[in-house]
Amino acid sequence: MGRRLWLRPPADHAQRAVWMRAHPFEWLEVSTYPATYSAQRIARAIRSGDRVAVSRHYGPAGAFETRTTSTEGGTTVHARFIGEAVNG
């Protein structure tokens, strides 16, 4: 029997953002989502630094990169901190 993702605990985004800031340019698995659209929505929110509940830890916009990969259990989001945006 396969792994049941709906039993998987939610990602601790605050903890992951802190780790990534301490380890710039290193990819970290954020979480695996059973639906591709959910993974893409989270990845977009992380990149944009949108102030919604999940991504409030990832601002400002452009400070993080993301990638998604298809896995046996769904779609996995990875992210990395690339630096704070610089304003002119």
CSV table of C-alpha atoms in Angstrom, one decimal:
chain,number,residue,atom,x,y,z
A,1,MET,CA,0.0,0.0,0.0
A,2,GLY,CA,1.3,3.5,-0.9
A,3,ARG,CA,2.0,6.3,1.4
A,4,ARG,CA,-1.1,8.3,2.3
A,5,LEU,CA,-0.1,12.0,1.9
A,6,TRP,CA,-3.3,13.3,3.5
A,7,LEU,CA,-1.9,11.9,6.8
A,8,ARG,CA,1.3,13.8,6.3
A,9,PRO,CA,1.7,16.7,8.7
A,10,PRO,CA,1.6,20.1,7.1
A,11,ALA,CA,4.9,21.9,6.3
A,12,ASP,CA,6.4,24.1,8.9
A,13,HIS,CA,7.0,27.1,6.6
A,14,ALA,CA,8.5,29.3,9.3
A,15,GLN,CA,11.1,26.7,10.2
A,16,ARG,CA,11.9,26.0,6.5
A,17,ALA,CA,12.3,29.7,5.7
A,18,VAL,CA,14.7,30.2,8.6
A,19,TRP,CA,16.8,27.2,7.5
A,20,MET,CA,17.0,28.4,3.9
A,21,ARG,CA,18.1,31.9,5.0
A,22,ALA,CA,20.9,30.3,7.1
A,23,HIS,CA,21.9,28.1,4.1
A,24,PRO,CA,21.6,30.4,1.0
A,25,PHE,CA,21.5,28.7,-2.4
A,26,GLU,CA,20.9,25.2,-0.9
A,27,TRP,CA,17.7,23.5,-2.0
A,28,LEU,CA,15.3,22.3,0.7
A,29,GLU,CA,12.2,20.2,0.3
A,30,VAL,CA,9.2,22.2,1.4
A,31,SER,CA,6.5,19.5,1.1
A,32,THR,CA,4.8,17.1,-1.2
A,33,TYR,CA,1.3,17.9,-2.3
A,34,PRO,CA,-1.1,15.3,-3.7
A,35,ALA,CA,-2.4,17.8,-6.3
A,36,THR,CA,-0.1,19.5,-8.8
A,37,TYR,CA,-2.1,22.7,-8.7
A,38,SER,CA,-1.6,22.9,-4.9
A,39,ALA,CA,2.2,22.5,-5.3
A,40,GLN,CA,2.3,25.1,-8.0
A,41,ARG,CA,0.2,27.6,-6.0
A,42,ILE,CA,2.6,27.2,-3.0
A,43,ALA,CA,5.7,27.5,-5.2
A,44,ARG,CA,4.3,30.7,-6.8
A,45,ALA,CA,3.4,32.2,-3.3
A,46,ILE,CA,7.0,31.4,-2.1
A,47,ARG,CA,8.6,33.1,-5.1
A,48,SER,CA,6.3,36.2,-5.0
A,49,GLY,CA,6.6,36.7,-1.2
A,50,ASP,CA,2.8,37.1,-1.2
A,51,ARG,CA,1.6,37.9,2.3
A,52,VAL,CA,-0.8,35.0,2.6
A,53,ALA,CA,-0.5,32.7,5.6
A,54,VAL,CA,1.9,30.2,4.0
A,55,SER,CA,4.2,32.5,2.3
A,56,ARG,CA,4.5,35.3,4.8
A,57,HIS,CA,7.8,33.7,5.9
A,58,TYR,CA,9.3,34.0,2.4
A,59,GLY,CA,9.3,37.7,1.6
A,60,PRO,CA,10.3,39.9,0.0
A,61,ALA,CA,9.3,39.0,-3.6
A,62,GLY,CA,12.2,37.4,-5.4
A,63,ALA,CA,14.1,36.3,-2.3
A,64,PHE,CA,13.4,32.6,-2.9
A,65,GLU,CA,13.5,30.3,-6.0
A,66,THR,CA,11.3,27.3,-6.3
A,67,ARG,CA,11.1,24.1,-8.4
A,68,THR,CA,8.5,21.4,-8.5
A,69,THR,CA,9.1,17.7,-9.3
A,70,SER,CA,6.6,14.9,-9.9
A,71,THR,CA,7.0,12.1,-7.4
A,72,GLU,CA,5.2,8.9,-6.7
A,73,GLY,CA,3.2,10.6,-4.0
A,74,GLY,CA,2.3,13.8,-5.9
A,75,THR,CA,4.3,16.9,-6.6
A,76,THR,CA,7.1,18.0,-4.4
A,77,VAL,CA,8.1,21.7,-3.9
A,78,HIS,CA,11.7,22.6,-3.3
A,79,ALA,CA,12.9,26.1,-2.5
A,80,ARG,CA,16.1,28.0,-1.8
A,81,PHE,CA,17.0,31.4,-0.5
A,82,ILE,CA,18.8,33.5,-3.1
A,83,GLY,CA,19.0,36.9,-1.3
A,84,GLU,CA,17.0,39.9,-0.4
A,85,ALA,CA,15.7,42.1,-3.2
A,86,VAL,CA,17.8,45.2,-3.6
A,87,ASN,CA,15.9,48.5,-4.1
A,88,GLY,CA,17.7,51.2,-6.1
